[in-house]
Amino acid sequence: MSTANSETKQPSDFIREQIRADLAAGNTASIVTRFPPEPNGYLHIGHALSICLNFGIAAEFGGICNLRFDDTNPTKEEQEFIDAIQQDVQWLGFSWAGEAKFASDYFQQLYDWAEHLIQIAMAYVDDLSAKEIRTYRGTLTNPGTPSPYRDRPIDESLDLFRRMRKGEFPNGARVLRAKIDLAAGNMNLRDPVIYRILHAKHPRTGNSWCIYPTYDFAHGQSDAIEGVTHSLCTLEFADHRPLYDWLIDKLPVPTVPRQYEFAKLLISHTVLSKRRLTRLVEEGYVSGWDDPRLATLSGLRRRGVPAAALREFVSQNSVSRNEGEVEMAMLEHFIRDSLNQTAERRMAVLRPLKVVITNFSEDKIDWLEAINHPDKPENGIRKIPFTRELWVERDDFMEDPARKFYRLSPGREVRLRYAFFITCIGVIKNNSDEITEVHCTYDPETRGGDAPDGRKVRGTIHWVSAKHAVDAEVRLYKPLYTRADPGANGDFIDDINPDSLEILNGCKLEPSLNKIERGVPIQFERSGYFVHDTDHRAEYPVFNRTVALRDSWAKMKAKS
Ligand code: ATP
Ligand code: MG
């Protein structure tokens, strides 16, 4: 098995300590883990924690990790999700042992084990409806009441179960239940349903089955079939562990897996549950599962978040048994940190304003040198064209400069990055009194950005030659939620930030951006980190801002 290079120090947490102890005590010779997604949606950043944990542990301890789809609910599962999940796991930098596995690969074995449980009087077919079963089950303070079918003869249960499998009964008519303890304090042990009738086409097994095992009956047994030693899942399954162990104990399984639970990763200002993500996608609040505003892995990837930044982020939040929310700002910190090291710098003007250098001749082009990465001299330099007409950011000019505004304004001298000092000598306006051109002169002595007489300027701004600029669409994102806990006071849909997406057209890119390979992140100087969107075409460039250069969350908090 191969895995992403671990950038982290030797991690330690209660699960890894358990594994070290098991290895030392000889409880197991080698470690097998699995990542078990249900293919009913796309993976999100919370799943990244589970992926890094399962695959990471296997790699650290010289074991293997399976990818196993938990595909026991055909009404909600789709091939599209199976494909997307595999792509996301690989993108995160991991590869699973052998072929991808599926709980549905084991349907026949699981069925045989269900018959075995009936034969040893540990399971029975129940004719009660789902609603009746709930009522009979009792409450936390009252024990359950046995179903009138609980003690039906083994042969009768076996016959009915076989007929369920043959498709003789409609959905919901009967279920198979484990016979455990109706007075158990743990509700999961009050004769849980282990098989139900579901006349539904399965993405993999088609119409060969019309009864399906429940999660509880499939999961531990699949672990046992695969020889999983440490079955790692989130805390909501802690109450299922006694049932997991009961089934492993009663069935003739080939190996004995153990379940361990850890706290979910929760993040502020976003939603992670698949139920909520599905609603956002299906009701059209976002453009799809890979909308760059979502914390799905495909959304984060499309937005330009490097897989390495996600792995780093996740490994910082060490695995524990305590649930706590992590600030979105923390995730952005890791993204910025990673991109700062890797992304080359370029110039791009997002909201263009024309500057005319009146003392620079019309047909002249001066090719200047710009540094590709300030900390990586090995990345070299590139040539950028300087011409009479340039684009600068509208925000970098003020006709009546505010206090502490040190950029371009009438009479003021500023530096054009990598180029010359220029001085504003006037503006041209249209009939609506809007500035259409800023006229400047340049000082040829300052070529490269410094004045030989030691003269200083307070502002440096970026620019692009109008003659050479590449037009592009740029998409800027704000958080999909401005409140940390969407849905805390009602429907989480009502908390959606209506200004989460801003599309800028006619942005002006320096020409060398045409040569950047698709998917390679770039810093647009002073504006942030950007990457091609999936809508990008050579003839119509589209870039996403992954993250701005500075922490925008600090500002947001100050305002709210
Ligand atoms: P959701 O709660 O988002 O609907 P799920 O638990 O239903 O997710 P599964 O496909 O069953 O989704 O999850 C696969 C694995 O990922 C499980 O082992 C699950 O415990 C784990 N997992 C899910 N959400 C998180 C999370 N937020 N943090 C860590 N692990 C998670
Ligand atoms: Mg689940």
Coordinates of C-alpha atoms and ligand atoms in Angstrom, one line a residue:
M1 CA 0.0 0.0 0.0
S2 CA 1.3 3.5 -0.8
T3 CA 0.3 6.6 1.0
A4 CA 0.9 10.3 0.9
N5 CA 4.2 11.3 2.4
S6 CA 3.5 12.0 6.0
E7 CA 4.5 15.6 6.6
T8 CA 3.8 15.2 10.3
K9 CA 5.8 14.1 13.3
Q10 CA 4.9 10.6 14.7
P11 CA 1.3 11.2 15.8
S12 CA 0.0 9.9 19.1
D13 CA -3.5 9.5 20.3
F14 CA -5.6 6.9 22.2
I15 CA -6.2 4.8 19.1
R16 CA -2.5 4.6 18.2
E17 CA -1.7 3.8 21.8
Q18 CA -4.2 1.0 21.7
I19 CA -2.7 -0.4 18.6
R20 CA 0.8 -0.2 20.0
A21 CA -0.4 -2.1 23.1
D22 CA -2.2 -4.7 20.9
L23 CA 1.0 -5.3 18.8
A24 CA 3.2 -5.5 21.9
A25 CA 0.8 -8.0 23.6
G26 CA 0.7 -10.1 20.5
N27 CA -3.1 -9.6 20.1
T28 CA -2.5 -9.1 16.5
A29 CA 0.4 -9.6 14.1
S30 CA -0.5 -6.9 11.7
I31 CA -2.9 -4.0 11.5
V32 CA -5.9 -3.9 9.1
T33 CA -8.2 -0.8 9.0
R34 CA -10.9 0.3 6.6
F35 CA -12.5 3.5 5.5
P36 CA -16.3 2.7 5.2
P37 CA -18.2 5.4 3.3
E38 CA -21.9 5.0 2.5
P39 CA -22.2 6.0 -1.2
N40 CA -25.2 8.3 -0.6
G41 CA -23.4 11.6 -1.1
Y42 CA -19.9 13.2 -1.6
L43 CA -17.2 13.1 1.0
H44 CA -16.6 16.2 3.1
I45 CA -13.8 17.5 5.2
G46 CA -15.0 15.5 8.2
H47 CA -14.4 12.3 6.2
A48 CA -10.9 13.5 5.5
L49 CA -10.2 13.0 9.2
S50 CA -11.4 9.5 9.0
I51 CA -9.5 8.8 5.8
C52 CA -6.2 10.2 7.2
L53 CA -6.7 8.3 10.4
N54 CA -7.4 4.9 8.8
F55 CA -4.9 5.1 6.0
G56 CA -2.4 6.9 8.1
I57 CA -2.5 4.3 10.8
A58 CA -2.1 1.4 8.3
A59 CA 0.9 3.1 6.8
E60 CA 2.5 4.0 10.2
F61 CA 2.2 0.4 11.4
G62 CA 3.0 -1.4 8.2
G63 CA -0.5 -2.6 7.8
I64 CA -3.2 -2.2 5.2
C65 CA -6.3 -0.1 4.8
N66 CA -9.4 -1.1 2.7
L67 CA -11.8 1.1 1.1
R68 CA -15.2 -0.5 1.7
F69 CA -18.4 0.9 0.6
D70 CA -21.2 0.5 3.1
D71 CA -23.8 0.0 0.4
T72 CA -26.7 -1.6 2.2
N73 CA -29.4 1.0 1.5
P74 CA -30.1 0.9 -2.3
T75 CA -32.7 3.6 -2.2
K76 CA -30.2 6.3 -1.4
E77 CA -27.0 5.0 -3.1
E78 CA -25.7 5.8 -6.5
Q79 CA -22.8 4.9 -8.8
E80 CA -22.0 8.6 -9.2
F81 CA -21.2 8.7 -5.4
I82 CA -19.1 5.6 -5.6
D83 CA -16.9 7.1 -8.4
A84 CA -16.7 10.5 -6.7
I85 CA -15.6 8.9 -3.3
Q86 CA -12.8 6.9 -5.0
Q87 CA -11.6 10.0 -6.8
D88 CA -11.6 12.0 -3.5
V89 CA -9.6 9.4 -1.5
Q90 CA -7.0 9.3 -4.3
W91 CA -6.8 13.0 -4.5
L92 CA -6.2 13.2 -0.8
G93 CA -3.1 11.1 -1.5
F94 CA -4.1 7.6 -0.4
S95 CA -4.5 4.2 -2.1
W96 CA -6.4 1.3 -0.7
A97 CA -5.4 -2.3 -0.5
G98 CA -6.4 -4.2 -3.7
E99 CA -9.7 -3.5 -5.3
A100 CA -12.3 -1.3 -3.7
K101 CA -14.6 -3.5 -1.6
F102 CA -18.3 -3.4 -1.0
A103 CA -20.6 -4.7 1.8
S104 CA -22.7 -6.0 -1.1
D105 CA -19.8 -8.3 -2.1
Y106 CA -20.8 -10.2 1.1
F107 CA -24.5 -10.3 0.8
Q108 CA -24.6 -14.1 0.3
Q109 CA -22.3 -14.7 3.4
L110 CA -24.4 -12.2 5.5
Y111 CA -27.5 -14.0 4.4
D112 CA -26.1 -17.4 5.4
W113 CA -25.1 -16.0 8.8
A114 CA -28.6 -14.6 9.3
E115 CA -30.0 -18.1 8.7
H116 CA -27.4 -19.5 11.1
L117 CA -28.7 -17.1 13.8
I118 CA -32.2 -18.3 13.2
Q119 CA -31.1 -21.9 13.5
I120 CA -29.4 -21.3 16.9
A121 CA -32.5 -19.5 18.1
M122 CA -30.8 -16.1 18.2
A123 CA -33.0 -14.5 15.5
Y124 CA -36.7 -14.6 14.5
V125 CA -38.9 -13.2 11.8
D126 CA -41.3 -10.6 13.1
D127 CA -44.5 -9.6 11.5
L128 CA -45.0 -6.4 13.4
S129 CA -44.9 -3.1 11.5
A130 CA -42.1 -0.7 12.0
K131 CA -44.3 1.5 14.1
E132 CA -45.4 -1.4 16.3
I133 CA -41.8 -2.5 16.8
R134 CA -41.0 1.0 18.0
T135 CA -43.8 1.0 20.5
Y136 CA -43.0 -2.5 21.8
R137 CA -39.4 -1.6 22.2
G138 CA -40.2 0.5 25.3
T139 CA -38.3 3.5 26.5
L140 CA -35.1 4.3 28.3
T141 CA -37.0 4.0 31.6
N142 CA -39.4 1.1 30.6
P143 CA -38.4 -2.3 29.4
G144 CA -39.7 -3.5 26.0
T145 CA -42.6 -5.9 25.5
P146 CA -41.8 -9.1 23.5
S147 CA -43.4 -9.3 20.1
P148 CA -46.0 -12.0 19.8
Y149 CA -43.8 -13.6 17.1
R150 CA -40.7 -13.6 19.3
D151 CA -41.0 -17.3 20.2
R152 CA -42.3 -18.6 16.9
P153 CA -40.7 -22.0 16.0
I154 CA -37.3 -21.9 14.3
D155 CA -38.6 -23.7 11.2
E156 CA -41.3 -21.1 10.8
S157 CA -38.8 -18.2 11.0
L158 CA -36.5 -20.0 8.6
D159 CA -39.3 -20.6 6.1
L160 CA -40.5 -17.0 6.3
F161 CA -37.0 -15.6 6.0
R162 CA -36.4 -17.7 2.9
R163 CA -39.7 -16.5 1.4
M164 CA -38.7 -12.9 2.3
R165 CA -35.6 -13.5 0.2
K166 CA -37.6 -14.9 -2.7
G167 CA -39.7 -11.7 -2.8
E168 CA -43.0 -13.1 -1.6
F169 CA -43.8 -10.2 0.7
P170 CA -44.0 -6.4 0.2
N171 CA -41.7 -3.8 1.8
G172 CA -42.2 -3.6 5.5
A173 CA -44.4 -6.7 5.8
R174 CA -41.8 -8.6 7.9
V175 CA -38.3 -8.1 9.3
L176 CA -35.6 -10.4 10.8
R177 CA -34.6 -9.4 14.3
A178 CA -31.8 -10.6 16.5
K179 CA -33.1 -12.1 19.8
I180 CA -31.1 -10.5 22.5
D181 CA -32.7 -8.7 25.5
L182 CA -35.8 -6.5 25.6
A183 CA -35.0 -5.2 29.0
A184 CA -31.4 -4.1 28.0
G185 CA -30.5 -0.6 29.1
N186 CA -28.9 -0.2 25.7
M187 CA -31.8 0.2 23.2
N188 CA -29.7 -1.3 20.4
L189 CA -29.8 -4.6 22.2
R190 CA -33.6 -4.7 22.4
D191 CA -34.0 -7.2 19.5
P192 CA -32.6 -5.0 16.7
V193 CA -33.7 -5.4 13.2
I194 CA -31.0 -7.1 11.1
Y195 CA -32.8 -7.6 7.8
R196 CA -35.5 -5.7 6.0
I197 CA -37.5 -6.2 2.8
L198 CA -36.7 -3.6 0.2
H199 CA -37.8 -4.1 -3.4
A200 CA -35.2 -1.7 -4.8
K201 CA -32.6 -2.0 -7.6
H202 CA -29.1 -1.9 -6.1
P203 CA -26.3 -0.1 -8.0
R204 CA -24.2 -3.2 -7.9
T205 CA -26.3 -6.3 -7.3
G206 CA -29.2 -5.0 -9.4
N207 CA -32.4 -7.0 -8.6
S208 CA -30.8 -10.1 -7.2
W209 CA -31.8 -9.1 -3.7
C210 CA -35.0 -7.8 -2.2
I211 CA -33.9 -8.1 1.4
Y212 CA -31.0 -6.1 2.7
P213 CA -29.0 -6.3 6.0
T214 CA -29.0 -3.3 8.3
Y215 CA -25.9 -1.3 8.9
D216 CA -25.4 -3.1 12.3
F217 CA -25.6 -6.5 10.7
A218 CA -23.4 -5.7 7.8
H219 CA -20.6 -3.6 9.3
G220 CA -18.9 -5.8 11.9
Q221 CA -19.4 -8.9 9.8
S222 CA -17.8 -7.2 6.8
D223 CA -14.9 -6.2 9.1
A224 CA -14.5 -9.8 10.2
I225 CA -14.5 -11.1 6.6
E226 CA -11.8 -8.6 5.7
G227 CA -9.7 -9.4 8.8
V228 CA -10.0 -5.8 10.0
T229 CA -8.3 -5.6 13.3
H230 CA -9.3 -2.0 14.4
S231 CA -12.6 -0.8 13.2
L232 CA -12.5 3.0 13.7
C233 CA -15.7 5.0 13.7
T234 CA -17.3 8.1 15.1
L235 CA -18.8 8.4 18.6
E236 CA -22.4 8.0 17.6
F237 CA -21.6 4.3 17.1
A238 CA -20.4 3.8 20.7
D239 CA -23.8 2.6 21.7
H240 CA -23.8 0.1 18.9
R241 CA -20.6 -1.5 20.1
P242 CA -22.3 -4.1 22.4
L243 CA -24.4 -5.2 19.4
Y244 CA -21.3 -5.3 17.2
D245 CA -19.5 -7.5 19.8
W246 CA -22.7 -9.7 20.3
L247 CA -22.9 -10.5 16.6
I248 CA -19.2 -11.3 16.3
D249 CA -19.5 -13.5 19.3
K250 CA -22.5 -15.5 18.1
L251 CA -21.5 -15.9 14.5
P252 CA -18.9 -18.3 13.1
V253 CA -16.8 -15.4 11.7
P254 CA -13.2 -16.0 10.6
T255 CA -11.6 -13.1 12.6
V256 CA -12.5 -10.9 15.6
P257 CA -12.4 -7.2 14.9
R258 CA -12.7 -4.6 17.6
Q259 CA -14.5 -1.2 17.2
Y260 CA -13.1 2.0 18.6
E261 CA -14.8 5.4 18.5
F262 CA -13.4 8.9 18.1
A263 CA -15.0 12.4 18.0
K264 CA -16.2 13.8 14.7
L265 CA -14.5 16.8 13.2
L266 CA -16.8 19.7 13.3
I267 CA -16.1 23.1 11.6
S268 CA -17.7 26.5 12.2
H269 CA -19.5 28.5 9.5
T270 CA -20.3 25.5 7.3
V271 CA -22.5 22.4 7.2
L272 CA -21.1 18.9 7.0
S273 CA -23.8 16.4 7.4
K274 CA -24.7 14.7 4.1
R275 CA -28.4 15.3 4.8
R276 CA -27.8 19.0 4.8
L277 CA -25.3 19.0 1.9
T278 CA -27.8 17.0 -0.1
R279 CA -30.5 19.6 0.5
L280 CA -28.2 22.5 -0.5
V281 CA -27.4 20.6 -3.8
E282 CA -30.8 19.3 -4.6
E283 CA -32.7 22.5 -3.9
G284 CA -30.2 24.5 -5.9
Y285 CA -28.6 26.7 -3.2
V286 CA -25.2 25.8 -4.6
S287 CA -24.2 24.7 -8.1
G288 CA -23.4 21.1 -7.2
W289 CA -21.5 18.9 -4.8
D290 CA -18.3 20.5 -6.0
D291 CA -19.4 24.1 -5.5
P292 CA -16.3 25.8 -4.2
R293 CA -18.3 27.2 -1.2
L294 CA -18.9 23.8 0.2
A295 CA -16.6 21.9 2.6
T296 CA -16.9 18.8 0.4
L297 CA -13.6 17.4 -0.8
S298 CA -14.6 18.0 -4.4
G299 CA -15.6 21.6 -3.5
L300 CA -12.4 22.3 -1.7
R301 CA -10.4 20.8 -4.6
R302 CA -12.3 22.9 -7.1
R303 CA -11.7 26.0 -5.0
G304 CA -7.9 25.3 -5.1
V305 CA -7.2 23.9 -1.6
P306 CA -4.1 21.7 -1.8
A307 CA -4.6 18.1 -0.5
A308 CA -1.4 18.6 1.5
A309 CA -3.1 21.5 3.4
L310 CA -6.0 19.4 4.2
R311 CA -3.8 16.6 5.5
E312 CA -1.9 19.0 7.6
F313 CA -5.0 20.6 9.0
V314 CA -6.6 17.3 9.9
S315 CA -3.5 15.9 11.5
Q316 CA -3.3 19.0 13.7
N317 CA -6.7 18.2 15.2
S318 CA -5.6 15.2 17.0
V319 CA -8.0 12.3 17.4
S320 CA -9.9 12.4 20.6
R321 CA -13.1 11.4 22.4
N322 CA -14.2 15.0 22.9
E323 CA -16.2 16.7 20.3
G324 CA -15.2 20.3 19.7
E325 CA -15.7 22.7 16.9
V326 CA -12.7 23.9 14.9
E327 CA -12.8 27.5 13.6
M328 CA -13.0 27.8 9.8
A329 CA -10.2 30.5 10.2
M330 CA -7.9 27.7 11.3
L331 CA -8.5 25.7 8.1
E332 CA -7.8 28.9 6.0
H333 CA -4.6 29.4 8.0
F334 CA -3.4 26.0 6.8
I335 CA -4.4 26.7 3.2
R336 CA -2.6 30.0 3.2
D337 CA 0.4 28.5 4.7
S338 CA 0.6 25.8 2.2
L339 CA 0.0 28.0 -0.8
N340 CA 2.4 30.7 0.3
Q341 CA 5.2 28.1 0.0
T342 CA 4.1 26.6 -3.3
A343 CA 2.3 29.3 -5.4
E344 CA 4.2 31.4 -7.9
R345 CA 3.4 35.1 -8.0
R346 CA 1.7 36.9 -10.9
M347 CA 0.0 40.2 -11.5
A348 CA -3.7 40.4 -12.3
V349 CA -6.1 43.4 -12.1
L350 CA -9.5 42.4 -10.9
R351 CA -11.4 45.7 -11.2
P352 CA -9.6 47.5 -14.0
L353 CA -9.0 51.3 -14.4
K354 CA -7.0 52.5 -17.4
V355 CA -3.7 54.4 -16.8
V356 CA -2.1 56.2 -19.7
I357 CA 1.6 57.0 -19.4
T358 CA 1.7 60.2 -21.5
N359 CA 5.5 60.4 -21.9
F360 CA 5.9 56.7 -23.0
S361 CA 5.7 56.3 -26.8
E362 CA 2.8 54.5 -28.3
D363 CA 4.6 51.7 -30.1
K364 CA 7.2 51.0 -27.5
I365 CA 7.3 47.8 -25.3
D366 CA 9.8 47.6 -22.4
W367 CA 10.2 44.0 -21.1
L368 CA 10.8 44.1 -17.4
E369 CA 11.8 41.3 -15.0
A370 CA 9.6 40.0 -12.3
I371 CA 10.4 37.4 -9.6
N372 CA 8.3 34.3 -9.7
H373 CA 8.6 33.4 -6.0
P374 CA 10.2 35.7 -3.3
D375 CA 11.5 32.7 -1.2
K376 CA 12.5 30.5 -4.1
P377 CA 15.2 32.0 -6.3
E378 CA 15.3 28.7 -8.1
N379 CA 11.9 29.4 -9.6
G380 CA 13.5 32.2 -11.6
I381 CA 12.1 35.3 -13.2
R382 CA 9.8 36.1 -16.1
K383 CA 9.5 39.0 -18.5
I384 CA 6.5 41.3 -18.3
P385 CA 5.7 43.9 -20.9
F386 CA 5.4 47.6 -20.0
T387 CA 3.5 49.8 -22.5
R388 CA 1.9 53.2 -22.7
E389 CA -1.6 52.0 -21.6
L390 CA -1.9 49.9 -18.5
W391 CA -4.6 48.6 -16.2
V392 CA -4.5 49.2 -12.4
E393 CA -7.0 48.4 -9.7
R394 CA -9.9 50.9 -9.5
D395 CA -9.3 50.8 -5.7
D396 CA -5.7 52.0 -6.1
F397 CA -6.8 55.4 -7.3
M398 CA -8.6 58.1 -5.4
E399 CA -9.3 61.5 -6.9
D400 CA -9.7 63.0 -3.3
P401 CA -7.5 60.7 -1.3
A402 CA -8.6 59.8 2.1
R403 CA -6.3 60.1 5.1
K404 CA -3.7 57.3 5.0
F405 CA -4.4 56.5 1.4
Y406 CA -0.9 56.3 -0.1
R407 CA -1.6 55.0 -3.5
L408 CA -2.4 56.8 -6.8
S409 CA -4.1 60.3 -6.7
P410 CA -3.6 63.6 -8.5
G411 CA 0.0 64.9 -8.1
R412 CA 1.1 61.8 -6.2
E413 CA 4.0 59.5 -7.2
V414 CA 3.8 55.7 -6.7
R415 CA 5.8 52.7 -7.7
L416 CA 4.4 50.3 -10.3
R417 CA 5.6 46.9 -9.1
Y418 CA 8.8 45.7 -11.0
A419 CA 8.5 48.8 -13.2
F420 CA 8.8 52.5 -12.7
F421 CA 7.7 55.4 -10.5
I422 CA 4.7 57.2 -12.0
T423 CA 3.1 60.5 -11.1
C424 CA -0.6 61.3 -11.7
I425 CA -1.1 64.4 -13.8
G426 CA -4.8 64.3 -14.4
V427 CA -7.9 62.3 -15.1
I428 CA -10.4 61.9 -18.0
K429 CA -14.1 61.6 -17.2
N430 CA -17.1 60.5 -19.2
N431 CA -20.5 62.3 -19.4
S432 CA -21.6 60.7 -16.2
D433 CA -18.6 62.1 -14.4
E434 CA -16.9 58.7 -14.0
I435 CA -13.2 58.5 -14.4
T436 CA -12.3 56.5 -17.5
E437 CA -8.6 57.2 -17.7
V438 CA -5.9 58.3 -15.3
H439 CA -3.0 60.2 -16.9
C440 CA 0.5 59.8 -15.5
T441 CA 4.1 60.4 -16.4
Y442 CA 6.8 57.9 -15.7
D443 CA 10.4 58.5 -14.6
P444 CA 12.7 56.4 -16.9
E445 CA 15.5 56.6 -14.3
T446 CA 13.4 54.4 -11.8
R447 CA 13.4 51.3 -14.1
G448 CA 13.2 48.2 -11.9
G449 CA 11.5 50.1 -9.1
D450 CA 14.1 52.3 -7.4
A451 CA 15.1 55.9 -7.8
P452 CA 18.8 56.5 -8.2
D453 CA 18.5 59.8 -6.2
G454 CA 17.1 57.8 -3.2
R455 CA 13.7 59.3 -3.5
K456 CA 11.0 57.2 -1.8
V457 CA 7.3 56.6 -2.5
R458 CA 4.8 55.3 0.0
G459 CA 2.7 53.1 -2.3
T460 CA 3.4 50.2 -4.7
I461 CA 0.7 49.0 -6.9
H462 CA 0.3 46.2 -9.4
W463 CA -0.6 46.6 -13.1
V464 CA -1.0 44.8 -16.4
S465 CA -0.1 46.1 -19.9
A466 CA -3.5 46.8 -21.7
K467 CA -2.1 45.7 -25.0
H468 CA -1.1 42.3 -23.6
A469 CA -3.7 41.6 -21.0
V470 CA -5.7 38.4 -21.0
D471 CA -9.3 38.9 -20.2
A472 CA -10.7 36.5 -17.5
E473 CA -13.6 35.8 -15.3
V474 CA -12.7 35.7 -11.6
R475 CA -14.9 34.2 -8.9
L476 CA -14.5 35.5 -5.3
Y477 CA -16.1 33.6 -2.4
K478 CA -17.2 34.6 1.0
P479 CA -18.4 32.1 3.6
L480 CA -21.7 30.3 2.7
Y481 CA -22.6 31.1 6.3
T482 CA -21.7 34.2 8.2
R483 CA -22.9 32.6 11.5
A484 CA -20.7 30.0 13.1
D485 CA -23.5 27.6 13.8
P486 CA -25.9 27.5 10.8
G487 CA -29.3 26.3 11.7
A488 CA -28.9 26.9 15.5
N489 CA -32.0 29.2 15.4
G490 CA -34.2 27.5 12.8
D491 CA -33.7 26.2 9.3
F492 CA -30.1 26.2 8.2
I493 CA -31.2 27.3 4.8
D494 CA -32.3 30.7 6.2
D495 CA -28.8 31.3 7.4
I496 CA -27.2 31.2 3.9
N497 CA -25.1 34.2 3.1
P498 CA -26.7 35.8 0.0
D499 CA -23.4 37.4 -1.0
S500 CA -21.2 34.3 -0.8
L501 CA -20.3 34.4 -4.5
E502 CA -19.1 37.4 -6.5
I503 CA -18.3 37.0 -10.2
L504 CA -16.0 39.6 -11.8
N505 CA -15.8 39.8 -15.6
G506 CA -13.2 41.5 -17.7
C507 CA -10.4 41.0 -15.2
K508 CA -7.0 41.7 -16.7
L509 CA -4.3 39.1 -16.3
E510 CA -0.6 39.4 -17.2
P511 CA 0.0 37.4 -20.3
S512 CA 2.3 34.7 -18.7
L513 CA -0.8 33.5 -16.8
N514 CA -1.8 31.9 -20.1
K515 CA 1.1 29.5 -19.7
I516 CA 0.2 28.3 -16.3
E517 CA -0.8 24.6 -16.3
R518 CA -4.4 23.9 -15.3
G519 CA -4.8 23.4 -11.6
V520 CA -1.5 24.9 -10.5
P521 CA -2.2 27.5 -7.8
I522 CA -1.0 31.0 -8.3
Q523 CA -0.8 34.1 -6.1
F524 CA -2.3 37.2 -7.8
E525 CA -0.1 39.7 -6.0
R526 CA -2.0 41.6 -3.3
S527 CA -5.3 39.8 -4.1
G528 CA -4.9 36.2 -2.9
Y529 CA -4.4 32.7 -4.1
F530 CA -6.2 31.6 -7.3
V531 CA -6.7 28.5 -9.4
H532 CA -8.4 27.6 -12.6
D533 CA -12.0 26.7 -12.1
T534 CA -13.4 23.6 -13.8
D535 CA -15.2 26.0 -16.2
H536 CA -11.9 27.4 -17.4
R537 CA -11.3 27.2 -21.1
A538 CA -8.2 28.5 -23.0
E539 CA -10.5 30.9 -24.9
Y540 CA -12.4 31.9 -21.8
P541 CA -10.2 31.8 -18.7
V542 CA -12.0 31.4 -15.3
F543 CA -10.2 31.6 -12.0
N544 CA -11.4 30.9 -8.4
R545 CA -10.0 32.7 -5.5
T546 CA -9.1 30.0 -3.0
V547 CA -8.3 32.3 -0.2
A548 CA -7.4 36.0 0.3
L549 CA -4.0 36.9 1.5
R550 CA -5.0 38.0 4.9
D551 CA -7.4 36.6 7.4
S552 CA -10.8 37.9 6.4
W553 CA -12.4 36.3 9.4
A554 CA -10.9 38.6 11.9
K555 CA -12.5 41.5 10.2
M556 CA -15.8 39.7 9.9
K557 CA -15.9 39.1 13.6
A558 CA -15.0 42.6 14.5
K559 CA -18.1 43.7 12.4
S560 CA -20.6 41.3 13.8
Ligands
ATP1 P1 -22.6 12.4 7.7 O1 -22.7 12.4 9.2 O2 -21.8 13.5 7.1 O3 -23.8 12.2 7.0 P2 -21.9 9.6 7.7 O4 -21.2 9.2 9.0 O5 -23.2 9.3 7.5 O6 -21.6 11.2 7.4 P3 -20.4 7.7 6.2 O7 -20.3 7.6 4.7 O8 -21.1 6.7 6.9 O9 -21.0 9.1 6.5 O10 -19.0 8.0 6.8 C1 -17.8 7.2 6.5 C2 -16.9 7.3 7.7 O11 -16.5 8.6 7.9 C3 -17.5 6.7 8.9 O12 -16.6 5.9 9.6 C4 -17.8 8.0 9.7 O13 -17.8 7.7 11.1 C5 -16.7 8.9 9.3 N1 -17.1 10.3 9.5 C6 -18.3 10.9 9.0 N2 -18.3 12.2 9.4 C7 -17.2 12.4 10.0 C8 -16.7 13.6 10.7 N3 -17.3 14.8 10.7 N4 -15.4 13.5 11.3 C9 -14.8 12.4 11.3 N5 -15.2 11.2 10.7 C10 -16.4 11.3 10.1
MG2 MG -23.0 6.6 8.2

